[in-house]
C-alpha angles and dihedrals in degrees: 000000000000086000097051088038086054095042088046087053096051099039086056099044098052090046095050085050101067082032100064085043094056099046090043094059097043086051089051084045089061103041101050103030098136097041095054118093119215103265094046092057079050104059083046094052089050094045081057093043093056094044089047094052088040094057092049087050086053089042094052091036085060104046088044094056097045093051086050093052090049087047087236087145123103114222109235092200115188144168107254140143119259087230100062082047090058093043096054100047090045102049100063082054104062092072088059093039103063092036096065084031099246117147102234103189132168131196108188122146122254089219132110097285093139117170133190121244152088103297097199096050087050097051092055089053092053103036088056084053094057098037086053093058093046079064104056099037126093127242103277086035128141129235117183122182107197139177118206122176155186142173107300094016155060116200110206113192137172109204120194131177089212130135103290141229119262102243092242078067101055108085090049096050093100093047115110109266100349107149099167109168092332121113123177121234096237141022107280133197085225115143090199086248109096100086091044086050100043089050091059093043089058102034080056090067093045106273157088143248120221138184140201119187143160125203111271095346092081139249138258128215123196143168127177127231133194128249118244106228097240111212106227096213 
């Protein structure tokens, strides 16, 4: 009940939130039609424009979450390289990356490790992982998205030198918005959900994130994978 009673309080204020904005703007938009200039009716109307993308990112979060946590998702498993995992989440982040100047870098092999699972799920995953540590990562930071292997596993980590999470926050850090001490360096589009989301996805193939972290000096997420056995015809 206290955890249904906290998720309804969030969820309501980070809806109300864009909402009030919205309105407030509109509002603005009517009342002052004829003293606006143009540029100014712009910069309202895309103020408008990003909280209303912003609430429909929190709506299908939501409903994505909450089918994940029903196990309502069905699983596209399919045979791919890690590589092409990595490349792919990584590549919708360098945009972002150089906008707010953090270094976003990826070591990862070209060779057969192949693993078994549903890539666009992964990549989600993945991709939630490194747009949370843009987030949390200066100007001048470092991201790096890595895959290290062995026999029987792929290691998958995305390593920041951001800000950090106090230890008494890190085993709340995949609960669903649970913000703790830890403020972001710069104002962010986050629902509070990706963490959450990216911990279901995985735990969905069998595995598990985990983080290690120290205040200002960064944190590092990680999940194994493993590896497809690949005939050699």
């Amino acid at each position: 009940d206290n955890l249904r009673r906290e998720l309804i309080a969030n969820v309501s204020h980070d809806l109300r939130t864009p909402l009030a904005s919205i309105q407030g703007y509109i509002e603005t938009i009517l009342m002052k039609e004829e003293q606006l200039s143009a540029e100014q009716r712009r910069d309202y109307l895309n103020v408008i424009l990003r909280d209303s993308e912003n609430l429909n990112r929190m709506v299908h979060e939501l409903f994505d979450l909450s089918k994940l946590e029903a196990q309502q998702i069905t699983l596209n498993n399919e045979l791919f390289s890690i590589s092409e995992l990595v490349q792919d989440a990584t590549i919708k982040f360098k945009k972002k990356a150089r906008e707010v100047q953090v270094e976003l870098t990826t070591t990862h092999e070209e060779d057969a490790m192949m693993i078994n699972g549903d890539i666009g799920l992964l990549e989600r995953a993945l991709g939630n992982l490194i747009d949370n540590a843009i987030d949390y990562t200066p100007e001048g930071g470092t991201v790096h998205v890595s895959v290290t292997a062995n026999d029987e596993v792929l290691r998958l980590s995305v390593q920041d030198s951001g800000v950090g999470i106090a230890e008494k926050d890190i085993p709340h850090v995949f609960d669903r918005y649970y913000r703790g001490g830890k403020k972001k360096t710069r104002r962010s589009t986050s629902t509070g959900l990706g963490l959450a989301i990216a911990q279901k996805i995985v735990e969905l193939h069998d595995s598990k994130i985990y983080v290690t972290s120290e205040e200002t000096k960064g944190s590092e997420f990680y999940f194994d994978l493993n590896r497809a056995e690949v005939s050699v015809s």
